[in-house]
Amino acid sequence: MRAVDGSEPIVVSDVPEPTAGPGEVIIDVAAAGVNRADLLQRAGNYPPPPGASNILGLEVSGTVSALGAGVTGWEIGDEVCALLAGGGYAERVAVPSEQVMPVPRGVDLVSAAALPEVACTVMSNVVMTGRLAPGELFLVHGGSSGIGTHAIQLARALGCRVATTARTDEKLARAKELGADVLINYASDDFTDRVREEGGADVILDIMGAKYLSANVAALATNGRLVIIGMQGGVKAELNIGALMAKRASVIGTTLRSRPTTGGPDSKAAVVTETVARTWPLIESGDIVPVIDSTFPLADVEAAHARLTSGDAIGKVLLTI
């Protein structure tokens, strides 16, 4: 499933069957997650990494149907979900075995497609990079998004206080149900002032980028960490170095898609391993649940993209294959 740019309809077409190379597994896809990265790629603003499929889709769930040479730990018929560099909007996909995860107990196969991207993004950025610790105040922007709904639950499970922003009271009510303590309607409230009233944020997970940079730094506590994972609000902004130094704070920018599969603590393999070890038990205990806004058949992918673009979704949008 490809699109040249955002002005053209997505085309569903036949392509050659993927084959399992060394270290890869083939997954017969049950469902695929729809992410803002897909919208950016469709618009020509987020090309896949070199060597990755140009078919949209960064996460899937499904059943293992073939194993490449050297693969261990997986068997044909296993129900899994996986983090991808591309290729998820398809009936089958080839995935490095290190990026494959078991479906957590208690989660159905379709719903499992809502987990890989958000769980790995939150674990890698909030815990592994941001070093969020029990008792700290965590601020996540866009608390009703797929990442936001997951991040709220994980931070709460880690024993943290959680602040979040959203643009409607309905979205904030859902965030409260998931465990958020400080609810900020960014259409009417200044999030910096609200977070300062709580003593400042120890970790901020930001999807806005340039637009929020100064306000985020102002909202940090001493020794706070701002982790930027998105650029919805632009790519260039002025940074007050003095304010950053006065707080001994950090500003960190990261991405997940372009990381190498293996090769150290910042690899996708390391992120997947940490996510399964630390997040999967919380899902299986019910402390974290996948939050799914809506599900569309693959043929209705335009409607799925429209739902995500609208900004009205609460949680993940999925495609069923």
Short mmCIF file of C-alpha atoms in Angstrom, two decimals:
data_model
loop_
_atom_site.label_atom_id
_atom_site.label_comp_id
_atom_site.label_asym_id
_atom_site.label_seq_id
_atom_site.Cartn_x
_atom_site.Cartn_y
_atom_site.Cartn_z
CA MET A 1 0.00 0.00 0.00
CA ARG A 2 1.77 3.12 -1.26
CA ALA A 3 1.05 6.80 -1.88
CA VAL A 4 3.15 9.27 -3.87
CA ASP A 5 2.06 12.27 -1.80
CA GLY A 6 -0.78 13.40 0.41
CA SER A 7 -2.82 14.78 -2.48
CA GLU A 8 -3.26 11.37 -4.12
CA PRO A 9 -5.30 8.42 -2.89
CA ILE A 10 -3.49 5.49 -1.36
CA VAL A 11 -3.21 2.65 -3.86
CA VAL A 12 -3.75 -0.97 -2.83
CA SER A 13 -1.82 -3.19 -5.22
CA ASP A 14 -0.21 -6.59 -5.55
CA VAL A 15 3.51 -6.79 -4.81
CA PRO A 16 5.90 -9.76 -4.63
CA GLU A 17 5.59 -11.92 -1.54
CA PRO A 18 8.21 -11.06 1.09
CA THR A 19 10.75 -13.75 1.86
CA ALA A 20 12.51 -14.33 5.14
CA GLY A 21 16.16 -13.35 4.91
CA PRO A 22 18.73 -14.43 7.49
CA GLY A 23 17.53 -13.46 10.96
CA GLU A 24 14.04 -12.50 9.76
CA VAL A 25 10.55 -13.86 10.30
CA ILE A 26 7.51 -13.55 8.07
CA ILE A 27 4.34 -12.40 9.82
CA ASP A 28 0.88 -12.95 8.34
CA VAL A 29 -0.62 -9.63 9.38
CA ALA A 30 -3.85 -9.47 11.37
CA ALA A 31 -3.78 -5.72 12.03
CA ALA A 32 -1.53 -2.70 11.58
CA GLY A 33 -1.28 0.47 13.63
CA VAL A 34 -1.84 3.85 11.99
CA ASN A 35 0.64 6.50 13.11
CA ARG A 36 1.33 10.16 12.39
CA ALA A 37 4.59 9.03 10.85
CA ASP A 38 2.48 7.34 8.15
CA LEU A 39 0.78 10.66 7.41
CA LEU A 40 4.15 12.40 7.20
CA GLN A 41 5.56 9.71 4.92
CA ARG A 42 2.50 9.93 2.70
CA ALA A 43 3.05 13.69 2.39
CA GLY A 44 6.66 13.13 1.38
CA ASN A 45 8.10 14.49 4.63
CA TYR A 46 9.30 11.30 6.35
CA PRO A 47 10.99 8.87 3.94
CA PRO A 48 11.77 5.36 5.18
CA PRO A 49 15.33 4.61 6.27
CA PRO A 50 17.67 3.22 3.59
CA GLY A 51 16.76 -0.37 2.77
CA ALA A 52 13.34 -0.24 4.45
CA SER A 53 10.07 -0.92 2.63
CA ASN A 54 8.35 2.13 1.17
CA ILE A 55 4.99 0.59 2.06
CA LEU A 56 3.37 2.46 4.94
CA GLY A 57 3.08 0.93 8.41
CA LEU A 58 5.41 0.87 11.44
CA GLU A 59 3.76 -1.83 13.57
CA VAL A 60 1.70 -4.98 13.13
CA SER A 61 0.27 -7.96 14.90
CA GLY A 62 -0.20 -11.38 13.37
CA THR A 63 1.05 -14.95 13.13
CA VAL A 64 4.55 -16.17 12.29
CA SER A 65 4.40 -18.08 8.99
CA ALA A 66 8.09 -18.50 8.05
CA LEU A 67 11.52 -18.33 9.66
CA GLY A 68 14.77 -17.19 8.08
CA ALA A 69 18.13 -18.80 8.63
CA GLY A 70 19.49 -18.42 12.12
CA VAL A 71 16.23 -17.42 13.80
CA THR A 72 15.76 -18.82 17.28
CA GLY A 73 13.08 -18.25 19.89
CA TRP A 74 10.16 -18.16 17.45
CA GLU A 75 8.11 -20.91 15.85
CA ILE A 76 5.66 -20.99 12.96
CA GLY A 77 2.19 -20.30 14.35
CA ASP A 78 3.32 -18.00 17.17
CA GLU A 79 1.04 -15.01 17.71
CA VAL A 80 3.21 -11.91 17.80
CA CYS A 81 3.39 -8.16 17.33
CA ALA A 82 6.32 -6.30 15.86
CA LEU A 83 8.04 -2.96 15.46
CA LEU A 84 8.80 -2.14 11.81
CA ALA A 85 10.79 0.36 9.78
CA GLY A 86 8.00 0.10 7.16
CA GLY A 87 5.78 -2.36 5.34
CA GLY A 88 2.94 -2.88 7.82
CA TYR A 89 -0.03 -2.05 5.57
CA ALA A 90 0.19 -5.45 3.88
CA GLU A 91 -0.95 -9.03 4.18
CA ARG A 92 2.57 -10.20 5.05
CA VAL A 93 5.74 -8.52 6.22
CA ALA A 94 9.35 -9.58 6.81
CA VAL A 95 10.73 -8.41 10.17
CA PRO A 96 14.09 -8.80 11.93
CA SER A 97 13.46 -11.34 14.67
CA GLU A 98 14.86 -8.93 17.28
CA GLN A 99 11.94 -6.57 16.62
CA VAL A 100 9.27 -9.22 17.23
CA MET A 101 7.42 -9.48 20.54
CA PRO A 102 4.94 -12.01 21.91
CA VAL A 103 1.33 -10.92 22.21
CA PRO A 104 0.85 -10.19 25.94
CA ARG A 105 -1.46 -12.58 27.77
CA GLY A 106 -5.00 -11.21 27.90
CA VAL A 107 -4.65 -9.09 24.74
CA ASP A 108 -6.39 -10.23 21.55
CA LEU A 109 -4.42 -10.48 18.33
CA VAL A 110 -5.92 -7.40 16.64
CA SER A 111 -5.57 -5.18 19.71
CA ALA A 112 -1.90 -6.19 19.99
CA ALA A 113 -1.19 -4.07 16.90
CA ALA A 114 -1.77 -1.01 19.10
CA LEU A 115 1.24 -1.81 21.29
CA PRO A 116 4.64 -1.99 19.53
CA GLU A 117 5.15 1.62 18.47
CA VAL A 118 3.71 3.28 21.58
CA ALA A 119 5.21 0.85 24.08
CA CYS A 120 8.70 0.99 22.55
CA THR A 121 8.52 4.77 22.08
CA VAL A 122 7.51 5.39 25.68
CA MET A 123 9.96 2.90 27.16
CA SER A 124 12.90 4.17 25.11
CA ASN A 125 12.21 7.86 25.67
CA VAL A 126 10.56 8.17 29.07
CA VAL A 127 12.39 5.42 30.97
CA MET A 128 15.62 4.59 29.12
CA THR A 129 16.44 8.15 28.00
CA GLY A 130 14.39 10.35 30.36
CA ARG A 131 15.18 8.16 33.40
CA LEU A 132 11.75 8.75 34.94
CA ALA A 133 11.84 7.63 38.57
CA PRO A 134 9.14 6.90 41.17
CA GLY A 135 7.77 10.03 42.84
CA GLU A 136 8.72 12.34 39.99
CA LEU A 137 6.29 14.52 38.03
CA PHE A 138 5.90 13.49 34.40
CA LEU A 139 4.33 15.76 31.78
CA VAL A 140 3.15 14.26 28.49
CA HIS A 141 1.71 16.47 25.78
CA GLY A 142 -1.23 15.09 23.84
CA GLY A 143 -2.47 12.77 26.55
CA SER A 144 -5.29 11.38 24.39
CA SER A 145 -2.97 10.16 21.62
CA GLY A 146 -1.78 6.59 21.33
CA ILE A 147 1.55 7.54 22.89
CA GLY A 148 -0.12 9.75 25.48
CA THR A 149 -2.61 7.16 26.71
CA HIS A 150 0.17 4.59 27.07
CA ALA A 151 2.64 7.00 28.68
CA ILE A 152 0.12 8.06 31.32
CA GLN A 153 -0.46 4.46 32.33
CA LEU A 154 3.21 3.50 32.40
CA ALA A 155 4.21 6.54 34.45
CA ARG A 156 1.39 5.85 36.89
CA ALA A 157 2.46 2.22 37.19
CA LEU A 158 6.01 3.38 37.95
CA GLY A 159 4.72 5.40 40.91
CA CYS A 160 4.91 8.84 39.33
CA ARG A 161 2.57 11.81 39.29
CA VAL A 162 1.31 12.58 35.81
CA ALA A 163 0.37 15.85 34.14
CA THR A 164 -1.03 15.95 30.63
CA THR A 165 -2.37 18.36 28.06
CA ALA A 166 -5.31 17.94 25.69
CA ARG A 167 -7.67 20.27 23.84
CA THR A 168 -11.07 19.06 25.11
CA ASP A 169 -12.58 18.18 28.45
CA GLU A 170 -13.64 14.79 27.03
CA LYS A 171 -10.03 13.92 26.30
CA LEU A 172 -8.92 15.12 29.71
CA ALA A 173 -11.61 13.00 31.37
CA ARG A 174 -10.24 9.92 29.62
CA ALA A 175 -6.72 10.87 30.68
CA LYS A 176 -7.92 11.08 34.28
CA GLU A 177 -9.43 7.59 33.99
CA LEU A 178 -6.04 6.33 32.85
CA GLY A 179 -4.27 7.86 35.85
CA ALA A 180 -3.39 11.47 35.07
CA ASP A 181 -3.34 13.77 38.10
CA VAL A 182 -2.91 17.24 36.57
CA LEU A 183 -5.28 17.92 33.66
CA ILE A 184 -4.50 20.88 31.42
CA ASN A 185 -6.75 22.10 28.62
CA TYR A 186 -4.19 23.81 26.41
CA ALA A 187 -6.93 25.74 24.60
CA SER A 188 -7.67 27.72 27.77
CA ASP A 189 -4.87 27.07 30.28
CA ASP A 190 -1.14 27.85 30.30
CA PHE A 191 0.54 24.49 30.84
CA THR A 192 3.76 26.10 32.07
CA ASP A 193 1.99 27.88 34.92
CA ARG A 194 0.02 24.78 35.88
CA VAL A 195 3.10 22.57 35.95
CA ARG A 196 5.09 25.15 37.90
CA GLU A 197 2.33 25.15 40.52
CA GLU A 198 3.09 21.44 40.95
CA GLY A 199 6.81 22.09 41.41
CA GLY A 200 7.91 21.64 37.81
CA ALA A 201 8.18 18.55 35.64
CA ASP A 202 11.06 16.16 36.12
CA VAL A 203 10.48 14.62 32.68
CA ILE A 204 8.54 16.05 29.73
CA LEU A 205 7.66 13.96 26.66
CA ASP A 206 7.03 16.41 23.83
CA ILE A 207 5.58 15.88 20.35
CA MET A 208 5.42 19.56 19.38
CA GLY A 209 9.05 20.56 19.00
CA ALA A 210 9.79 24.20 18.23
CA LYS A 211 6.43 25.68 19.25
CA TYR A 212 6.71 24.41 22.82
CA LEU A 213 10.48 24.60 23.37
CA SER A 214 10.64 27.73 25.53
CA ALA A 215 7.51 26.87 27.49
CA ASN A 216 8.74 23.33 28.11
CA VAL A 217 12.09 24.52 29.44
CA ALA A 218 10.25 26.97 31.71
CA ALA A 219 8.08 24.11 32.99
CA LEU A 220 11.03 21.87 33.91
CA ALA A 221 12.06 21.30 37.50
CA THR A 222 15.70 21.50 38.56
CA ASN A 223 17.58 18.64 36.87
CA GLY A 224 14.57 18.13 34.59
CA ARG A 225 14.76 16.29 31.27
CA LEU A 226 12.88 17.40 28.15
CA VAL A 227 12.65 14.60 25.57
CA ILE A 228 11.45 15.74 22.14
CA ILE A 229 10.07 13.05 19.82
CA GLY A 230 7.98 15.07 17.37
CA MET A 231 7.96 18.24 15.30
CA GLN A 232 4.25 18.97 14.88
CA GLY A 233 4.95 22.53 16.02
CA GLY A 234 7.96 23.15 13.79
CA VAL A 235 11.68 22.43 13.70
CA LYS A 236 13.40 25.71 14.64
CA ALA A 237 13.14 27.74 17.84
CA GLU A 238 15.31 29.92 20.04
CA LEU A 239 16.61 28.26 23.20
CA ASN A 240 17.44 30.28 26.32
CA ILE A 241 20.69 28.61 27.34
CA GLY A 242 20.74 30.57 30.60
CA ALA A 243 17.38 29.16 31.68
CA LEU A 244 18.58 25.66 30.83
CA MET A 245 21.82 26.04 32.76
CA ALA A 246 20.10 27.58 35.78
CA LYS A 247 18.02 24.42 36.11
CA ARG A 248 20.88 22.03 35.22
CA ALA A 249 18.33 20.66 32.77
CA SER A 250 18.63 18.60 29.60
CA VAL A 251 16.98 18.85 26.18
CA ILE A 252 17.14 15.58 24.24
CA GLY A 253 15.90 14.80 20.75
CA THR A 254 15.37 11.19 19.70
CA THR A 255 13.80 9.01 17.03
CA LEU A 256 13.02 5.30 16.96
CA ARG A 257 12.48 4.39 13.31
CA SER A 258 16.02 5.04 12.10
CA ARG A 259 17.82 3.24 14.92
CA PRO A 260 19.82 0.14 13.96
CA THR A 261 18.21 -3.20 14.68
CA THR A 262 21.16 -4.38 16.76
CA GLY A 263 24.37 -2.89 18.06
CA GLY A 264 24.15 -1.64 21.60
CA PRO A 265 21.91 -0.04 24.21
CA ASP A 266 20.30 2.39 21.74
CA SER A 267 19.34 -0.28 19.19
CA LYS A 268 15.80 -1.41 18.45
CA ALA A 269 16.70 -4.84 19.84
CA ALA A 270 17.64 -3.28 23.18
CA VAL A 271 14.45 -1.22 23.25
CA VAL A 272 12.27 -4.24 22.41
CA THR A 273 13.98 -6.37 25.08
CA GLU A 274 13.47 -3.69 27.74
CA THR A 275 9.86 -3.12 26.68
CA VAL A 276 8.94 -6.80 26.90
CA ALA A 277 10.73 -7.16 30.23
CA ARG A 278 9.22 -4.10 31.89
CA THR A 279 5.99 -3.17 30.11
CA TRP A 280 4.54 -6.56 29.16
CA PRO A 281 4.07 -7.68 32.81
CA LEU A 282 2.15 -4.45 33.47
CA ILE A 283 -0.12 -5.18 30.50
CA GLU A 284 -0.66 -8.75 31.61
CA SER A 285 -1.56 -7.58 35.13
CA GLY A 286 -4.04 -5.03 33.76
CA ASP A 287 -2.09 -2.00 34.97
CA ILE A 288 -1.72 -0.93 31.34
CA VAL A 289 -4.35 -1.56 28.68
CA PRO A 290 -4.15 -0.82 24.95
CA VAL A 291 -6.42 2.12 24.23
CA ILE A 292 -8.03 1.77 20.81
CA ASP A 293 -10.09 4.56 19.30
CA SER A 294 -11.28 2.83 16.12
CA THR A 295 -10.60 -0.02 13.71
CA PHE A 296 -10.95 0.10 9.92
CA PRO A 297 -10.55 -2.59 7.26
CA LEU A 298 -7.56 -2.09 4.98
CA ALA A 299 -9.81 -1.01 2.12
CA ASP A 300 -10.94 1.96 4.25
CA VAL A 301 -7.43 3.26 4.90
CA GLU A 302 -8.42 6.75 3.73
CA ALA A 303 -11.02 6.89 6.48
CA ALA A 304 -8.47 5.66 9.01
CA HIS A 305 -6.05 8.42 8.00
CA ALA A 306 -8.85 10.98 8.14
CA ARG A 307 -9.72 9.86 11.67
CA LEU A 308 -6.14 10.34 12.84
CA THR A 309 -5.79 13.65 11.00
CA SER A 310 -8.97 15.00 12.60
CA GLY A 311 -7.38 15.11 16.04
CA ASP A 312 -10.55 13.62 17.54
CA ALA A 313 -9.17 10.13 18.17
CA ILE A 314 -8.58 8.95 21.72
CA GLY A 315 -5.99 6.20 21.58
CA LYS A 316 -4.87 4.17 18.58
CA VAL A 317 -6.38 3.82 15.12
CA LEU A 318 -5.93 0.35 13.60
CA LEU A 319 -6.27 -1.31 10.21
CA THR A 320 -7.40 -4.91 10.00
CA ILE A 321 -5.95 -6.95 7.16
#
